[in-house]
């Protein structure tokens, strides 16, 4: 279990990456969903003992991540954002080196590495150098590290960024094989929906909303998003794009009109409704009208 | 400190990379071999023969220092590459492996890259009867200490730049300052004392001065051994204190 209380991080250049963020994460996969610069990586780095917070507290299974980093490191795996394998090493060698860094003996590391590679169906590529592997397989090496380590808490920072759609599906399938408490950061709504039991929406270092995906969307289930026109009681501007939220019934009159796009309400709409950075509220008189 | 995890990392990263690509290994022996070649060629010509013949043994002894210091300095590029481009250091920070173990692992991997060059120079040195069994043993110890000292300094510097390009430039500058300017390929006795003391900032200097004395090429100065050992401790402590690991 991960508990975060009023965690704040201000970098030396004055950038406020986390602004008194608080949440609790239980066993299973939780996605931290947010845009680039929302504070996701800062949060992951603090929780995985790579970075010290400016203030606030964070605990993993009751252990303080700041005061007791060495104990935390025994029970976590942290796969960094844009982590790449070492070109001249094989997947097998990567996992052995990683497990030995975790204090596991080389003989046991070899056995665990082979099992993890087998579980992820990349055993045939165990002895190929990483430079010769596909993008998806390269990312799977990191998932295999997490799987082989058998850690209790796993941090995956944007594990599929830059991958093609099919490779992403492969990596998602691999991630699902990891057990424990998994905190996954992503800026892809579909990734959060494909993998996570619950989500935490963050923007500008703050929590905008948190909970099960269905529970977050349900209050707005009668709404659709209309792009390209200002209409109704809830209108926003994202850059030059006019966005309006109307009931499905009211949206019918815009079907087929030039320059207008109608979409079902989804997680990204919560960012817009909650006034994420870069979204200009024009009219927004509460969501209560639309709650089922 | 767990030497085992450092050895495993050093072995896999060094040995596996070496057997799949010898380029780095050739690179670190290129400069000393070039000096040896130039002195060798010049020693044939009657106009420069006396001067160059006298420098040949220095180039041979200095070659060991140059290869070890040069390959250890590569820890800077390596460490920065693993940290900035591959995020490998981030992966390791969140494990039980300490900064000192990681640094040592990088040092071991680069020492493996120095091995082919060391073997070539050992063969050349045997032709010229440079070493006795005792001086050979002491030389090996000096090279081990030099590896540790240079690695600590290089690792510290690897954690500072935020862009890889800056690291490449810094490595080239330090390679020049630490392995060409010091008295590695020429007798330390020709240097004015203040310059020699200034050059002691490079661990290659006390190592080279000690080796020149050990092999009878120049007056023996045992104090240089103490300087090298003191520098190793100091650079290690500075790296431990100031290298960026868990960040503020």
Coordinates of C-alpha atoms in Angstrom, one line a residue:
Chain A
X1 CA 0.0 0.0 0.0
X2 CA 1.3 3.5 -0.9
X3 CA 0.2 6.5 1.2
X4 CA 1.1 10.0 0.1
X5 CA 0.4 13.0 2.4
X6 CA 0.7 16.6 1.3
X7 CA 3.8 15.8 -0.8
X8 CA 5.4 18.9 -2.3
X9 CA 8.3 19.3 -4.6
X10 CA 9.8 22.5 -5.8
X11 CA 12.9 22.3 -7.9
X12 CA 15.8 24.7 -7.5
X13 CA 14.7 26.8 -10.5
X14 CA 11.4 27.4 -8.7
X15 CA 9.3 24.9 -10.7
X16 CA 6.6 23.5 -8.5
X17 CA 6.3 19.9 -9.7
X18 CA 4.1 18.7 -6.9
X19 CA 1.7 20.8 -5.0
X20 CA 0.6 19.2 -1.7
X21 CA -0.5 16.0 -3.4
X22 CA -2.3 13.3 -1.2
X23 CA -3.7 9.9 -2.1
X24 CA -3.6 6.3 -1.2
X25 CA -3.0 3.3 -3.4
X26 CA -4.0 -0.3 -2.6
X27 CA -3.0 -3.5 -4.2
X28 CA -3.5 -3.8 -8.0
X29 CA -2.7 -1.4 -10.8
X30 CA -3.3 2.3 -10.3
X31 CA -2.6 4.7 -13.2
X32 CA -1.4 8.2 -12.6
X33 CA -2.8 9.9 -15.6
X34 CA -1.7 13.3 -16.6
X35 CA -0.1 15.4 -19.3
X36 CA 3.6 16.0 -19.8
X37 CA 4.9 18.1 -17.0
X38 CA 1.9 17.2 -14.7
X39 CA 4.3 15.9 -12.0
X40 CA 4.0 12.2 -12.7
X41 CA 7.7 11.4 -13.0
X42 CA 8.6 13.6 -10.0
X43 CA 6.1 11.7 -7.9
X44 CA 7.4 8.3 -9.1
X45 CA 11.0 9.4 -8.5
X46 CA 10.2 10.5 -4.9
X47 CA 8.3 7.3 -4.1
X48 CA 11.1 5.1 -5.5
X49 CA 13.7 6.9 -3.4
X50 CA 15.5 8.6 -6.3
X51 CA 14.5 12.2 -5.4
X52 CA 13.9 13.9 -2.1
X53 CA 10.6 15.9 -1.6
X54 CA 10.6 19.5 -0.5
X55 CA 7.9 18.6 2.1
X56 CA 5.2 16.1 2.9
X57 CA 5.3 12.4 3.7
X58 CA 5.1 9.2 1.7
X59 CA 5.0 5.7 2.9
X60 CA 5.2 2.3 1.2
X61 CA 3.7 -0.5 3.4
X62 CA 4.1 1.8 6.3
X63 CA 7.8 2.6 5.7
X64 CA 8.9 6.2 5.2
X65 CA 10.4 6.7 1.8
X66 CA 12.6 9.6 2.9
X67 CA 13.8 8.3 6.2
X68 CA 14.1 4.6 5.5
X69 CA 15.1 4.5 1.8
X70 CA 17.3 1.4 2.2
X71 CA 14.4 -0.7 3.5
X72 CA 12.1 0.6 0.8
X73 CA 14.5 -0.4 -1.9
X74 CA 14.3 -4.0 -0.9
X75 CA 10.7 -4.1 -1.7
X76 CA 10.3 -1.9 -4.8
X77 CA 11.1 -1.9 -8.5
X78 CA 11.2 1.3 -10.4
X79 CA 11.3 1.3 -14.2
X80 CA 12.3 4.8 -15.3
X81 CA 10.6 6.8 -18.0
X82 CA 12.4 6.4 -21.4
X83 CA 14.7 3.8 -19.9
X84 CA 16.6 1.9 -22.6
X85 CA 18.5 -1.3 -22.4
X86 CA 22.3 -1.3 -22.9
X87 CA 22.8 -2.0 -26.6
X88 CA 25.5 -4.7 -26.3
X89 CA 23.9 -6.7 -23.4
X90 CA 21.3 -9.4 -23.9
X91 CA 17.9 -9.5 -22.1
X92 CA 19.3 -12.3 -19.9
X93 CA 22.4 -10.2 -18.9
X94 CA 20.2 -7.2 -18.1
X95 CA 18.1 -9.1 -15.7
X96 CA 21.0 -10.8 -14.1
X97 CA 22.8 -7.5 -13.5
X98 CA 19.6 -6.0 -12.2
X99 CA 18.8 -8.8 -9.8
X100 CA 22.4 -8.9 -8.5
X101 CA 22.1 -5.2 -7.8
X102 CA 19.1 -6.1 -5.7
X103 CA 21.3 -8.5 -3.7
X104 CA 20.3 -11.8 -5.4
X105 CA 23.1 -14.3 -6.0
X106 CA 24.1 -14.8 -9.6
X107 CA 23.0 -18.4 -9.8
X108 CA 19.5 -17.6 -8.5
X109 CA 19.4 -14.5 -10.8
X110 CA 20.0 -16.6 -13.8
X111 CA 17.2 -19.0 -12.9
X112 CA 14.8 -16.1 -12.1
X113 CA 15.7 -14.3 -15.3
X114 CA 15.1 -17.4 -17.4
X115 CA 11.7 -17.9 -15.8
X116 CA 10.7 -14.2 -16.3
X117 CA 11.7 -14.3 -20.0
X118 CA 9.8 -17.5 -20.4
X119 CA 6.7 -16.1 -18.8
X120 CA 6.8 -13.1 -21.1
X121 CA 7.4 -15.3 -24.2
X122 CA 10.8 -13.7 -25.0
X123 CA 13.0 -16.6 -24.0
X124 CA 14.0 -17.1 -27.6
X125 CA 15.5 -13.7 -27.6
X126 CA 17.2 -14.1 -24.2
X127 CA 20.7 -14.2 -25.7
X128 CA 20.3 -11.6 -28.5
X129 CA 21.9 -8.2 -27.9
X130 CA 19.4 -5.5 -27.1
X131 CA 20.4 -3.5 -30.2
X132 CA 19.0 -6.2 -32.4
X133 CA 15.6 -6.4 -30.6
X134 CA 12.3 -4.7 -31.5
X135 CA 11.1 -1.6 -29.5
X136 CA 8.4 -3.7 -27.8
X137 CA 10.9 -6.5 -26.8
X138 CA 13.3 -3.8 -25.4
X139 CA 10.6 -2.5 -23.2
X140 CA 9.6 -6.1 -22.2
X141 CA 13.2 -6.5 -20.8
X142 CA 12.3 -3.9 -18.1
X143 CA 8.9 -5.6 -17.4
X144 CA 10.9 -8.9 -17.1
X145 CA 13.2 -7.3 -14.6
X146 CA 10.1 -6.3 -12.5
X147 CA 8.6 -9.7 -12.9
X148 CA 11.9 -11.5 -11.9
X149 CA 12.5 -9.3 -8.9
X150 CA 9.2 -10.4 -7.3
X151 CA 8.9 -7.1 -5.6
X152 CA 5.9 -6.0 -3.6
X153 CA 5.6 -2.5 -5.1
X154 CA 6.4 -1.6 -8.7
X155 CA 6.6 1.8 -10.3
X156 CA 6.3 1.9 -14.1
X157 CA 6.9 5.4 -15.5
X158 CA 5.3 5.7 -18.9
X159 CA 6.2 2.1 -19.9
X160 CA 4.9 2.3 -23.5
X161 CA 5.8 5.8 -24.6
X162 CA 7.1 5.8 -28.1
X163 CA 5.9 2.3 -29.0
X164 CA 3.7 1.4 -32.0
X165 CA 0.2 0.3 -31.2
X166 CA 0.8 -3.5 -31.5
X167 CA 4.0 -3.3 -29.4
X168 CA 2.0 -1.4 -26.8
X169 CA -0.6 -4.2 -26.6
X170 CA 2.2 -6.7 -26.1
X171 CA 3.8 -4.7 -23.3
X172 CA 0.3 -4.2 -21.7
X173 CA -0.1 -8.0 -21.8
X174 CA 3.3 -8.4 -20.1
X175 CA 2.5 -5.8 -17.4
X176 CA -0.6 -7.7 -16.5
X177 CA 1.5 -10.6 -15.4
X178 CA 3.2 -8.6 -12.6
X179 CA 1.6 -9.1 -9.2
X180 CA 1.6 -6.6 -6.3
X181 CA 0.9 -2.9 -6.0
X182 CA 1.7 -1.3 -9.3
X183 CA 1.8 2.5 -9.8
X184 CA 1.8 3.2 -13.5
X185 CA 2.2 6.7 -14.9
X186 CA 0.9 7.4 -18.4
X187 CA -0.5 10.1 -20.5
X188 CA -2.6 7.7 -22.6
X189 CA -6.2 7.3 -21.5
X190 CA -6.5 4.0 -23.4
X191 CA -3.5 2.7 -21.4
X192 CA -5.1 3.6 -18.1
X193 CA -8.3 2.0 -19.2
X194 CA -6.5 -1.2 -20.5
X195 CA -4.4 -1.7 -17.4
X196 CA -5.6 0.1 -14.3
X197 CA -8.1 -0.8 -11.6
X198 CA -8.2 2.8 -10.6
X199 CA -6.8 6.1 -11.7
X200 CA -5.5 9.3 -10.2
X201 CA -5.8 12.3 -12.5
X202 CA -3.1 14.8 -11.9
X203 CA -2.4 18.2 -13.4
X204 CA 0.1 20.9 -12.4
X205 CA 1.2 18.8 -9.4
X206 CA -2.3 18.5 -8.0
X207 CA -4.9 15.7 -7.9
X208 CA -7.9 16.5 -10.1
X209 CA -9.8 13.4 -9.4
X210 CA -9.3 9.8 -8.3
X211 CA -11.2 6.5 -8.2
X212 CA -12.3 3.7 -10.3
X213 CA -12.6 4.7 -14.0
X214 CA -16.3 3.8 -14.2
X215 CA -17.1 5.8 -11.0
X216 CA -15.2 8.8 -12.4
X217 CA -17.1 8.8 -15.7
X218 CA -20.5 7.8 -14.5
X219 CA -21.7 11.2 -13.3
X220 CA -21.2 12.5 -16.8
X221 CA -22.6 9.5 -18.6
X222 CA -25.4 11.6 -20.3
X223 CA -22.9 14.0 -21.8
X224 CA -21.0 14.1 -25.0
X225 CA -18.2 16.4 -26.1
X226 CA -18.7 18.6 -29.1
X227 CA -15.6 20.1 -30.6
X228 CA -15.8 23.2 -32.8
X229 CA -18.7 25.1 -31.4
X230 CA -19.8 26.9 -28.3
X231 CA -23.1 25.7 -27.1
X232 CA -24.9 24.9 -23.9
X233 CA -24.0 25.6 -20.3
X234 CA -20.5 24.1 -20.3
X235 CA -18.1 25.6 -22.8
X236 CA -14.3 25.6 -22.7
X237 CA -11.5 26.6 -24.9
X238 CA -8.4 24.5 -25.4
X239 CA -6.0 26.5 -27.5
X240 CA -8.1 27.6 -30.4
X241 CA -10.5 24.7 -30.1
X242 CA -14.0 25.4 -28.7
X243 CA -15.3 22.5 -26.6
X244 CA -18.9 22.2 -25.3
X245 CA -20.6 19.5 -23.3
X246 CA -24.2 18.8 -24.0
X247 CA -26.6 16.0 -23.4
X248 CA -26.7 13.2 -26.0
X249 CA -30.2 14.3 -27.0
X250 CA -29.1 17.9 -27.6
X251 CA -26.0 16.7 -29.6
X252 CA -28.2 15.1 -32.3
X253 CA -28.7 18.4 -34.0
X254 CA -25.0 18.8 -34.7
X255 CA -24.5 15.4 -36.3
X256 CA -23.2 15.8 -39.8
X257 CA -22.4 19.5 -39.5
X258 CA -19.1 20.6 -41.1
X259 CA -16.2 21.3 -38.7
X260 CA -18.0 19.7 -35.7
X261 CA -16.8 16.6 -34.0
X262 CA -18.9 14.7 -31.4
X263 CA -17.2 12.3 -29.0
X264 CA -18.4 10.2 -26.1
X265 CA -17.4 11.5 -22.6
X266 CA -14.1 10.0 -21.5
X267 CA -11.4 10.4 -18.9
X268 CA -9.7 13.3 -20.7
X269 CA -12.9 15.2 -20.5
X270 CA -12.5 15.3 -16.7
X271 CA -9.3 17.2 -17.2
X272 CA -11.2 19.7 -19.3
X273 CA -14.1 19.9 -16.9
X274 CA -11.8 20.3 -13.9
X275 CA -10.0 23.2 -15.7
X276 CA -6.6 21.6 -16.2
X277 CA -3.8 23.9 -17.1
X278 CA -4.2 25.4 -20.6
X279 CA -8.0 25.0 -20.5
X280 CA -10.0 28.2 -20.5
X281 CA -13.4 27.9 -18.8
X282 CA -15.9 30.0 -20.6
X283 CA -19.1 28.8 -19.0
X284 CA -19.3 26.0 -16.5
X285 CA -22.1 26.0 -14.1
X286 CA -21.5 22.8 -12.3
X287 CA -21.8 19.1 -13.1
X288 CA -24.8 18.4 -11.0
X289 CA -27.2 18.9 -13.9
X290 CA -25.8 15.9 -15.5
X291 CA -25.4 13.5 -12.6
X292 CA -27.5 10.4 -13.1
Chain B
X1 CA 29.6 -2.5 0.6
X2 CA 28.8 -5.6 -1.5
X3 CA 31.8 -6.2 -3.8
X4 CA 29.8 -9.1 -5.4
X5 CA 27.2 -6.9 -7.0
X6 CA 29.9 -4.5 -8.3
X7 CA 31.9 -7.4 -9.7
X8 CA 28.8 -8.8 -11.4
X9 CA 27.9 -5.5 -12.9
X10 CA 31.5 -4.8 -13.9
X11 CA 32.0 -8.2 -15.4
X12 CA 28.8 -8.3 -17.5
X13 CA 29.0 -4.7 -18.6
X14 CA 32.7 -4.8 -19.3
X15 CA 33.3 -8.4 -20.5
X16 CA 30.1 -8.8 -22.5
X17 CA 30.6 -5.4 -24.2
X18 CA 34.3 -6.1 -24.9
X19 CA 33.7 -9.4 -26.6
X20 CA 31.0 -7.9 -28.8
X21 CA 32.9 -4.8 -29.7
X22 CA 36.6 -4.1 -29.3
X23 CA 36.5 -0.5 -30.5
X24 CA 36.7 1.1 -27.0
X25 CA 39.6 -1.2 -26.1
X26 CA 41.5 -0.2 -29.2
X27 CA 40.7 3.4 -28.6
X28 CA 42.4 3.5 -25.2
X29 CA 45.6 1.9 -26.5
X30 CA 45.8 4.1 -29.6
X31 CA 47.4 7.2 -28.0
X32 CA 50.2 5.3 -26.1
X33 CA 50.9 3.2 -29.1
X34 CA 51.1 6.3 -31.3
X35 CA 53.8 7.8 -28.9
X36 CA 55.7 4.5 -29.0
X37 CA 55.5 4.5 -32.8
X38 CA 56.7 8.1 -33.1
X39 CA 59.6 7.6 -30.7
X40 CA 60.5 4.3 -32.5
X41 CA 60.5 6.0 -35.9
X42 CA 62.5 9.0 -34.7
X43 CA 65.1 6.7 -33.0
X44 CA 65.9 5.2 -36.4
X45 CA 66.9 8.6 -37.9
X46 CA 70.5 9.7 -37.0
X47 CA 69.4 13.3 -36.4
X48 CA 66.9 12.4 -33.6
X49 CA 68.2 8.9 -32.7
X50 CA 69.8 9.7 -29.3
X51 CA 66.8 11.8 -28.0
X52 CA 64.2 9.3 -29.2
X53 CA 66.0 6.2 -28.0
X54 CA 66.1 7.7 -24.6
X55 CA 62.4 8.4 -24.6
X56 CA 61.4 4.9 -25.8
X57 CA 61.5 3.2 -22.3
X58 CA 59.4 6.1 -20.9
X59 CA 56.8 5.5 -23.7
X60 CA 56.7 1.9 -22.7
X61 CA 56.3 2.4 -19.0
X62 CA 54.0 5.4 -19.6
X63 CA 51.9 3.2 -21.9
X64 CA 50.6 1.2 -18.9
X65 CA 49.7 4.4 -17.0
X66 CA 48.1 5.9 -20.1
X67 CA 45.9 2.9 -20.9
X68 CA 44.7 2.5 -17.3
X69 CA 44.1 6.2 -16.7
X70 CA 42.5 6.6 -20.2
X71 CA 40.1 3.7 -19.8
X72 CA 39.2 4.7 -16.2
X73 CA 38.4 8.2 -17.5
X74 CA 35.9 6.6 -19.8
X75 CA 33.8 6.1 -16.7
X76 CA 32.8 9.7 -17.2
X77 CA 31.3 9.2 -20.6
X78 CA 30.0 5.8 -19.6
X79 CA 28.4 7.0 -16.4
X80 CA 26.8 10.0 -18.1
X81 CA 25.5 7.9 -21.0
X82 CA 24.0 5.3 -18.6
X83 CA 22.4 8.1 -16.6
X84 CA 21.2 10.6 -19.2
X85 CA 20.5 8.4 -22.3
X86 CA 19.6 5.0 -20.9
X87 CA 18.3 6.0 -17.4
X88 CA 20.2 3.0 -16.1
X89 CA 21.4 4.9 -13.1
X90 CA 17.8 5.7 -12.0
X91 CA 17.0 2.0 -12.3
X92 CA 20.0 1.1 -10.0
X93 CA 19.3 3.9 -7.4
X94 CA 16.1 2.2 -6.5
X95 CA 17.9 -1.0 -5.6
X96 CA 20.2 -2.1 -2.7
X97 CA 23.2 -1.3 -4.8
X98 CA 25.1 1.7 -3.3
X99 CA 26.7 4.5 -5.3
X100 CA 30.2 3.2 -4.3
X101 CA 29.3 -0.3 -5.7
X102 CA 27.9 1.2 -8.9
X103 CA 31.0 3.3 -9.3
X104 CA 33.3 0.4 -8.6
X105 CA 31.3 -1.7 -11.1
X106 CA 31.9 0.9 -13.8
X107 CA 35.6 1.0 -12.9
X108 CA 35.8 -2.8 -13.2
X109 CA 34.1 -2.7 -16.6
X110 CA 36.5 -0.1 -17.9
X111 CA 39.5 -2.0 -16.4
X112 CA 38.3 -5.0 -18.5
X113 CA 38.5 -2.7 -21.5
X114 CA 42.1 -1.9 -20.6
X115 CA 43.2 -5.5 -20.5
X116 CA 44.0 -6.1 -24.2
X117 CA 46.2 -2.9 -24.1
X118 CA 47.9 -4.1 -20.9
X119 CA 48.6 -7.5 -22.4
X120 CA 50.2 -5.8 -25.5
X121 CA 52.4 -3.6 -23.4
X122 CA 53.4 -6.4 -21.1
X123 CA 54.6 -8.3 -24.2
X124 CA 56.5 -5.2 -25.4
X125 CA 58.0 -4.6 -21.9
X126 CA 59.2 -8.2 -21.8
X127 CA 61.2 -7.6 -25.0
X128 CA 63.0 -4.6 -23.4
X129 CA 63.4 -6.3 -19.9
X130 CA 61.7 -3.4 -18.2
X131 CA 60.3 -5.3 -15.2
X132 CA 61.6 -7.8 -12.7
X133 CA 59.0 -10.0 -11.0
X134 CA 58.9 -7.7 -8.0
X135 CA 58.6 -4.5 -10.0
X136 CA 55.9 -6.2 -12.1
X137 CA 53.9 -7.0 -9.0
X138 CA 54.3 -3.4 -7.7
X139 CA 53.3 -2.1 -11.1
X140 CA 50.1 -4.1 -11.0
X141 CA 49.2 -2.7 -7.6
X142 CA 49.9 0.8 -8.8
X143 CA 47.6 0.3 -11.8
X144 CA 44.8 -1.0 -9.5
X145 CA 45.1 2.0 -7.3
X146 CA 45.2 4.3 -10.3
X147 CA 42.1 2.7 -11.7
X148 CA 40.2 3.3 -8.4
X149 CA 41.4 6.9 -8.1
X150 CA 40.7 7.9 -11.7
X151 CA 37.3 6.1 -11.6
X152 CA 36.2 8.0 -8.5
X153 CA 37.1 11.3 -10.1
X154 CA 35.5 10.4 -13.5
X155 CA 32.3 9.1 -11.9
X156 CA 31.9 12.3 -9.9
X157 CA 32.2 14.3 -13.1
X158 CA 29.8 12.0 -14.9
X159 CA 27.0 12.9 -12.6
X160 CA 27.2 16.7 -13.1
X161 CA 26.4 17.5 -16.8
X162 CA 22.8 17.3 -17.9
X163 CA 23.6 16.9 -21.6
X164 CA 25.7 14.1 -23.1
X165 CA 27.4 16.5 -25.6
X166 CA 29.0 18.4 -22.7
X167 CA 30.4 15.1 -21.3
X168 CA 32.1 14.2 -24.6
X169 CA 33.9 17.5 -24.6
X170 CA 34.8 17.3 -20.9
X171 CA 36.2 13.7 -21.4
X172 CA 38.5 14.9 -24.2
X173 CA 39.7 17.9 -22.2
X174 CA 40.4 15.7 -19.2
X175 CA 42.1 13.0 -21.3
X176 CA 44.5 15.7 -22.5
X177 CA 45.0 17.2 -19.1
X178 CA 45.3 13.9 -17.2
X179 CA 47.1 11.6 -19.6
X180 CA 49.2 13.7 -22.0
X181 CA 50.4 16.7 -20.1
X182 CA 51.6 14.8 -17.0
X183 CA 55.1 13.2 -17.2
X184 CA 53.9 9.9 -18.5
X185 CA 55.8 9.8 -21.8
X186 CA 58.8 11.8 -20.7
X187 CA 61.1 12.0 -17.6
X188 CA 59.5 13.9 -14.7
X189 CA 63.0 15.3 -13.8
X190 CA 62.8 17.8 -16.7
X191 CA 59.8 19.5 -15.1
X192 CA 60.3 22.5 -12.8
X193 CA 59.1 21.5 -9.3
X194 CA 56.1 23.9 -9.2
X195 CA 54.8 22.5 -12.5
X196 CA 55.3 18.9 -11.2
X197 CA 53.4 19.7 -8.0
X198 CA 50.6 21.3 -10.1
X199 CA 50.4 18.2 -12.3
X200 CA 50.0 16.0 -9.2
X201 CA 46.2 16.9 -9.4
X202 CA 46.1 14.1 -12.0
X203 CA 46.6 10.7 -10.4
X204 CA 48.5 9.7 -13.5
X205 CA 51.4 12.0 -12.3
X206 CA 52.3 10.3 -9.0
X207 CA 51.7 6.9 -10.7
X208 CA 54.1 7.8 -13.5
X209 CA 56.7 9.4 -11.3
X210 CA 56.7 6.3 -9.0
X211 CA 56.9 3.9 -12.0
X212 CA 59.8 5.8 -13.6
X213 CA 61.7 5.5 -10.3
X214 CA 60.7 1.8 -9.9
X215 CA 62.0 0.8 -13.3
X216 CA 65.2 2.8 -12.9
X217 CA 64.4 5.4 -15.5
X218 CA 64.5 8.3 -13.1
X219 CA 65.3 8.9 -9.4
X220 CA 63.0 6.8 -7.1
X221 CA 60.5 8.9 -5.0
X222 CA 58.5 6.7 -2.6
X223 CA 56.5 9.8 -1.6
X224 CA 54.7 9.6 -4.9
X225 CA 53.1 6.3 -3.7
X226 CA 51.7 8.1 -0.6
X227 CA 50.5 11.0 -2.8
X228 CA 48.7 8.5 -5.1
X229 CA 47.1 6.7 -2.1
X230 CA 46.1 10.0 -0.5
X231 CA 44.5 11.1 -3.8
X232 CA 42.6 7.9 -4.1
X233 CA 41.1 8.3 -0.7
X234 CA 40.4 12.1 -1.3
X235 CA 38.8 11.6 -4.7
X236 CA 36.7 8.7 -3.4
X237 CA 35.4 10.7 -0.5
X238 CA 34.7 13.7 -2.7
X239 CA 32.8 11.5 -5.2
X240 CA 30.9 9.9 -2.3
X241 CA 29.9 13.3 -1.0
X242 CA 29.3 15.3 -4.2
X243 CA 28.3 12.8 -6.9
X244 CA 24.6 13.1 -7.7
X245 CA 22.8 9.9 -6.7
X246 CA 19.6 10.4 -4.7
X247 CA 18.8 14.0 -5.7
X248 CA 17.7 16.9 -3.6

